[in-house]
Amino acid sequence: MAQSLAGPEIERLIQLLARLPGLGPRSARRAVLHLMRKREDLLAPLGEAMRVAAERIATCSTCGNLDTADPCMVCRDPKRDNSIIVVVENVGDLWALERAGALRAAYHVLGATLSPFDGVGPEDLALPKLVERVSTGQVREVILALNANVEGQTTAHYITDLLAPSGVKVTRLAHGVPVGGELDYLDEGTLSAAMLSRTTL
Amino acid sequence: MAQSLAGPEIERLIQLLARLPGLGPRSARRAVLHLMRKREDLLAPLGEAMRVAAERIATCSTCGNLDTADPCMVCRDPKRDNSIIVVVENVGDLWALERAGALRAAYHVLGATLSPFDGVGPEDLALPKLVERVSTGQVREVILALNANVEGQTTAHYITDLLAPSGVKVTRLAHGVPVGGELDYLDEGTLSAAMLSRTTL
């Protein structure tokens, strides 16, 4: 956009919005035009919601989730089975599992997965807190819900070894054919895993 | 997303962001996760930029552009040829023409185009101000840069009639083959127009 087109405040808004995932410079401009038209309905409330969120969002000191309260809403939920801890890499994975809604358990957000090439070692993961939570003796299962890639699997092995002394049961998500997936489009690794873990009908 | 997943402040942020064009509930969630991770770098500045914009954005009392100053940056620009007024439907069209940069002239934002079916009549368009600007005698040309659809063309005819008494020259954008466009994919109307307006090489 030409420099002289709109005031610096609008330019700044476009530049900041363009940094959101899924928005580029073009869609950020379109979003700002929309916001300018809906000044009272959307622009002002959104600014206020962001200010409040920026002020209040904190990392849950128990599980590492991000929320406006500590402990977070998941840790405070009295209906959850706190004897199961689902270990995830990040908050996005936690949200995805919650949307799936298969299990109402506790979570533990690592913040990263082991990646020697990127210089991410065990000290960069929220592991001491996980060991501490397991050591209370209240936990009967730790489910490793990590990505099925090299980093995720390396991290899974590391955590399995780390928790071995505690005697807690450690499990991982099943591999297999995605629901709705077509065999023809799946890689050999997934197909082999699905075949080996076949279930009786 | 499950109701119990994150605090109401985060839910509200997701819902507001999902109302931006180009973002749905899913990408709004992803954007909020990104914002939560970049609290200091992005979330807080964006909230502040929106607050400032919501406070300062005003409609330019001369041309109808939206800006944080009145008159707007376009009307204040001393390098523009103010004897030409480019009439556009909305601010998005003004920005698009400015990006093209073919002509540094003044603008006039109508705010809408005539659409009897939607109950949009001449009284809903910023026409009196346009007539007033033309009547100063400082304007030698009015370019109608309106969409090439029924509403745009109806509006163009209406404005042409409206400005006829002033004797000002009224023009419209050329029709033709878009630059980079392939003839095979163009509609007959565009091809006919391009043929009739052919230029000598």
XYZ file of C-alpha atoms in Angstrom:
402
model
C 0.000 0.000 0.000
C 1.225 3.522 -0.709
C 2.717 5.209 2.345
C 0.513 8.260 2.037
C -2.778 6.427 1.922
C -3.966 6.352 5.513
C -2.713 7.582 8.852
C 0.167 5.800 10.632
C -2.268 4.304 13.156
C -4.073 2.413 10.392
C -0.798 1.339 8.777
C 0.345 -0.044 12.111
C -2.909 -1.926 12.586
C -2.536 -3.533 9.137
C 1.078 -4.509 9.829
C 0.227 -6.082 13.193
C -2.794 -7.971 11.843
C -0.717 -9.286 8.933
C 1.409 -11.147 11.497
C -1.490 -13.391 12.491
C -1.363 -16.922 11.057
C -3.679 -17.200 8.068
C -3.606 -13.477 7.307
C -1.233 -11.870 4.818
C -0.847 -8.180 3.932
C -3.796 -8.339 1.543
C -6.256 -10.021 3.897
C -5.025 -7.834 6.778
C -5.998 -4.766 4.717
C -9.412 -6.274 4.042
C -9.805 -7.059 7.747
C -8.864 -3.486 8.710
C -11.373 -2.059 6.211
C -14.009 -4.279 7.801
C -12.949 -3.177 11.288
C -13.073 0.488 10.267
C -16.635 0.058 9.050
C -17.646 -1.807 12.205
C -15.885 0.547 14.588
C -18.404 0.340 17.426
C -19.497 -3.275 16.928
C -16.158 -4.932 16.367
C -13.028 -2.749 16.382
C -13.501 -1.265 19.850
C -14.665 -4.546 21.510
C -11.841 -6.480 19.866
C -9.254 -3.982 21.067
C -10.689 -4.202 24.561
C -10.799 -8.032 24.479
C -7.143 -8.093 23.436
C -6.163 -5.651 26.165
C -7.933 -7.764 28.802
C -6.432 -10.986 27.453
C -2.920 -9.503 27.289
C -3.277 -8.390 30.882
C -4.684 -11.609 32.310
C -3.346 -14.524 30.290
C -0.960 -16.583 32.357
C 0.684 -19.992 32.151
C -1.005 -22.456 34.502
C 1.565 -23.316 37.164
C 0.236 -26.885 37.311
C -0.144 -28.039 33.710
C 1.371 -25.278 31.557
C -1.918 -24.439 29.786
C -2.565 -20.789 28.915
C -5.621 -19.219 30.521
C -6.786 -16.075 32.252
C -6.703 -17.873 35.597
C -4.108 -19.975 37.439
C -4.865 -22.835 37.966
C -6.456 -22.946 34.505
C -10.055 -23.936 33.767
C -8.982 -27.496 32.916
C -7.100 -27.976 36.206
C -9.970 -26.403 38.167
C -12.626 -28.612 36.532
C -13.971 -30.912 39.322
C -15.412 -33.410 36.808
C -12.048 -34.496 35.406
C -10.197 -37.688 36.113
C -6.974 -36.288 37.570
C -5.437 -39.732 37.830
C -4.737 -39.582 34.087
C -2.325 -36.986 32.667
C -2.329 -36.373 28.911
C 1.083 -35.015 27.867
C 0.962 -32.633 24.880
C 3.524 -30.472 23.132
C 1.563 -27.222 23.147
C -1.729 -25.565 24.036
C -3.026 -25.987 20.463
C -2.750 -29.771 20.846
C -4.556 -29.548 24.199
C -7.411 -27.627 22.561
C -7.573 -30.129 19.683
C -7.860 -33.077 22.097
C -10.502 -31.245 24.130
C -12.534 -30.665 20.970
C -12.309 -34.405 20.253
C -13.636 -34.876 23.792
C -12.737 -38.573 24.056
C -11.355 -38.313 27.584
C -11.819 -35.745 30.349
C -8.450 -36.047 32.021
C -5.713 -33.713 33.241
C -3.068 -32.339 30.880
C 0.594 -31.491 30.932
C 1.933 -29.046 28.336
C 5.626 -29.623 27.558
C 6.087 -26.378 25.621
C 8.274 -28.111 23.021
C 9.516 -31.511 21.862
C 13.131 -32.685 21.842
C 14.921 -31.524 18.708
C 18.736 -31.745 18.904
C 19.083 -30.106 15.468
C 17.208 -27.014 16.687
C 19.056 -27.061 20.011
C 15.984 -28.079 22.010
C 17.060 -30.340 24.878
C 15.262 -31.878 27.891
C 15.942 -28.722 29.936
C 13.646 -26.777 27.556
C 10.652 -28.995 28.319
C 8.395 -28.766 31.377
C 9.611 -32.165 32.612
C 10.468 -31.569 36.311
C 6.861 -30.523 36.983
C 5.591 -33.656 35.210
C 7.828 -35.888 37.345
C 6.634 -34.006 40.426
C 2.954 -34.493 39.506
C 3.498 -38.216 38.883
C 5.477 -38.620 42.132
C 2.456 -37.685 44.253
C 1.177 -41.235 43.653
C -2.241 -39.912 42.582
C -1.537 -40.597 38.903
C -2.210 -44.030 37.448
C -1.629 -43.332 33.745
C 0.358 -40.897 31.606
C -0.833 -40.709 27.971
C 1.785 -39.331 25.578
C -0.263 -37.435 22.962
C 2.698 -36.251 20.904
C 3.068 -35.762 17.173
C 3.874 -38.927 15.226
C 7.103 -37.442 13.866
C 10.754 -37.895 14.857
C 10.719 -35.152 17.520
C 7.455 -36.377 19.030
C 8.607 -40.000 19.166
C 12.053 -39.091 20.552
C 10.321 -37.104 23.280
C 7.951 -40.008 23.978
C 10.885 -42.388 24.480
C 12.664 -39.879 26.719
C 9.600 -39.415 28.934
C 8.968 -43.166 29.107
C 12.517 -43.633 30.469
C 12.160 -40.650 32.791
C 8.955 -41.981 34.358
C 10.045 -45.642 34.516
C 11.275 -45.390 38.151
C 7.855 -44.155 39.278
C 6.191 -47.313 37.975
C 3.334 -45.282 36.422
C 1.653 -46.753 33.336
C 2.756 -44.818 30.230
C 0.721 -45.119 27.019
C 0.682 -43.358 23.646
C -2.030 -42.559 21.085
C -2.850 -45.377 18.670
C -1.537 -45.268 15.116
C -3.947 -46.203 12.360
C -6.166 -45.171 9.476
C -7.696 -41.716 10.092
C -11.499 -41.834 10.305
C -12.783 -41.052 6.809
C -9.303 -41.664 5.373
C -8.802 -43.604 2.145
C -6.199 -46.372 2.200
C -4.926 -45.411 -1.229
C -3.731 -42.039 0.050
C -2.047 -43.295 3.228
C 1.677 -43.820 3.644
C 3.105 -47.308 4.179
C 4.062 -46.600 7.807
C 0.486 -45.786 8.766
C -0.873 -48.793 6.875
C 1.628 -51.155 8.528
C 0.774 -49.737 11.960
C -2.944 -50.088 11.291
C -2.466 -53.693 10.131
C -0.385 -54.660 13.163
C -2.855 -53.020 15.572
C -5.909 -54.517 13.861
C -8.921 -55.104 16.109
C -11.434 -57.948 16.167
C -14.956 -57.147 14.933
C -14.631 -25.619 21.229
C -15.823 -26.998 24.560
C -17.236 -24.353 26.862
C -14.991 -25.305 29.744
C -11.713 -25.109 27.843
C -10.470 -21.590 28.461
C -11.629 -18.547 30.363
C -14.513 -16.408 29.047
C -12.053 -13.665 28.024
C -10.336 -16.030 25.574
C -13.665 -17.356 24.285
C -14.758 -13.798 23.615
C -11.530 -13.007 21.788
C -11.984 -16.059 19.550
C -15.597 -15.144 18.798
C -14.722 -11.539 17.894
C -11.756 -12.532 15.734
C -13.900 -15.095 13.907
C -16.009 -12.193 12.619
C -13.121 -10.800 10.557
C -13.340 -11.515 6.819
C -11.083 -14.430 5.911
C -11.121 -15.905 9.427
C -13.522 -18.616 10.564
C -13.866 -20.204 14.009
C -10.969 -22.564 13.322
C -8.481 -19.966 12.078
C -9.626 -17.564 14.820
C -8.639 -20.193 17.392
C -5.269 -20.620 15.727
C -4.807 -16.840 15.671
C -5.671 -16.591 19.374
C -3.186 -19.350 20.232
C -0.549 -17.393 18.319
C -1.541 -14.180 20.121
C -1.374 -15.902 23.503
C 2.154 -17.079 22.784
C 3.189 -13.610 21.554
C 1.520 -11.732 24.362
C 4.093 -8.950 24.671
C 5.107 -8.743 21.005
C 1.741 -8.905 19.326
C -1.348 -9.272 21.534
C -0.789 -6.184 23.670
C 0.356 -3.920 20.753
C -2.543 -5.095 18.581
C -5.055 -4.382 21.326
C -3.558 -0.927 21.779
C -3.505 -0.248 18.000
C -7.181 -1.203 17.807
C -8.073 0.995 20.750
C -6.291 3.971 19.167
C -7.869 3.319 15.776
C -11.360 2.921 17.265
C -10.906 6.223 19.056
C -9.526 8.224 16.155
C -10.964 6.854 12.924
C -13.338 9.344 11.358
C -15.042 9.825 8.028
C -13.344 12.601 6.038
C -15.864 15.420 5.755
C -14.609 16.238 2.259
C -14.297 12.935 0.412
C -15.818 10.303 2.720
C -12.549 8.357 3.136
C -11.864 6.764 6.526
C -8.755 7.990 8.321
C -7.492 9.048 11.723
C -7.542 12.689 10.620
C -10.133 14.937 8.983
C -9.417 16.013 6.254
C -7.891 12.611 5.450
C -4.330 12.033 4.248
C -5.468 11.908 0.619
C -7.296 15.253 0.832
C -4.361 16.829 2.729
C -1.777 15.606 0.182
C -0.424 18.769 -1.552
C 0.943 16.777 -4.515
C -2.450 15.672 -5.796
C -4.348 17.014 -8.758
C -7.515 18.223 -7.040
C -9.109 19.185 -10.342
C -9.875 15.492 -10.918
C -12.275 13.630 -8.615
C -12.350 9.834 -8.752
C -15.755 8.595 -7.561
C -15.660 5.194 -5.809
C -18.223 3.089 -3.988
C -16.209 2.439 -0.834
C -12.876 2.929 0.895
C -11.664 -0.500 -0.235
C -11.985 0.622 -3.862
C -10.106 3.828 -3.025
C -7.250 1.803 -1.519
C -7.194 -0.528 -4.534
C -6.895 2.414 -6.961
C -4.190 3.999 -4.809
C -2.224 0.760 -4.895
C -2.505 0.798 -8.683
C -1.107 4.343 -8.502
C -2.066 5.340 -12.055
C -3.377 8.775 -11.076
C -2.820 10.946 -8.025
C -6.169 12.709 -7.922
C -8.833 13.489 -5.338
C -11.509 10.940 -4.397
C -15.151 10.879 -3.500
C -16.503 7.884 -1.591
C -20.226 7.292 -2.234
C -20.667 4.752 0.573
C -22.945 2.591 -1.599
C -24.262 2.146 -5.129
C -27.891 2.423 -6.214
C -29.729 -0.844 -5.683
C -33.533 -0.536 -5.784
C -33.926 -4.226 -4.830
C -31.984 -3.658 -1.605
C -33.775 -0.364 -0.965
C -30.659 1.741 -1.637
C -31.711 5.011 -3.269
C -29.875 8.235 -4.212
C -30.485 9.626 -0.709
C -28.209 6.862 0.703
C -25.232 8.008 -1.394
C -22.908 10.929 -0.605
C -24.153 12.812 -3.671
C -24.920 16.351 -2.350
C -21.298 16.757 -1.250
C -20.104 15.607 -4.697
C -22.329 18.174 -6.428
C -21.043 20.811 -4.002
C -17.397 19.950 -4.730
C -17.996 20.073 -8.486
C -19.912 23.360 -8.217
C -16.820 25.209 -6.927
C -15.625 25.312 -10.551
C -12.204 23.939 -9.541
C -13.004 20.464 -10.890
C -12.408 19.714 -14.562
C -13.042 15.959 -14.596
C -15.040 13.405 -12.609
C -13.932 9.788 -13.153
C -16.577 7.202 -12.227
C -14.549 4.230 -10.922
C -17.530 2.041 -10.093
C -17.959 -1.712 -10.338
C -18.857 -2.980 -13.792
C -22.088 -4.572 -12.547
C -25.734 -3.438 -12.737
C -25.594 -1.375 -9.525
C -22.331 0.314 -10.508
C -23.532 1.151 -13.995
C -26.940 2.395 -12.782
C -25.122 4.650 -10.335
C -22.777 5.877 -13.082
C -25.738 6.886 -15.260
C -27.434 8.616 -12.340
C -24.311 10.636 -11.500
C -23.737 11.539 -15.151
C -27.266 13.028 -15.293
C -26.811 14.695 -11.905
C -23.596 16.448 -12.968
C -24.743 17.361 -16.512
C -25.897 20.890 -15.510
C -22.425 21.690 -14.133
C -20.833 21.013 -17.526
C -17.987 19.043 -15.905
C -16.399 16.276 -17.964
C -17.533 12.852 -16.674
C -15.571 9.720 -17.621
C -15.558 6.069 -16.571
C -12.884 3.366 -16.334
C -12.136 1.522 -19.583
C -13.514 -1.963 -20.106
C -11.175 -4.536 -21.608
C -9.001 -7.597 -21.160
C -7.407 -7.700 -17.683
C -3.601 -7.515 -17.837
C -2.363 -11.116 -17.742
C -5.861 -12.357 -18.569
C -6.472 -15.136 -21.056
C -9.117 -14.528 -23.708
C -10.435 -18.063 -23.392
C -11.545 -17.423 -19.808
C -13.199 -14.037 -20.403
C -16.913 -13.465 -20.775
C -18.409 -12.267 -24.058
C -19.267 -8.829 -22.646
C -15.658 -8.096 -21.756
C -14.392 -9.399 -25.092
C -16.911 -7.291 -27.039
C -15.972 -4.207 -25.027
C -12.265 -4.862 -25.569
C -12.846 -5.303 -29.284
C -14.897 -2.112 -29.624
C -12.346 -0.082 -27.614
C -9.337 -1.524 -29.466
C -6.308 0.745 -29.687
C -3.841 1.325 -32.529
C -0.319 -0.088 -32.070
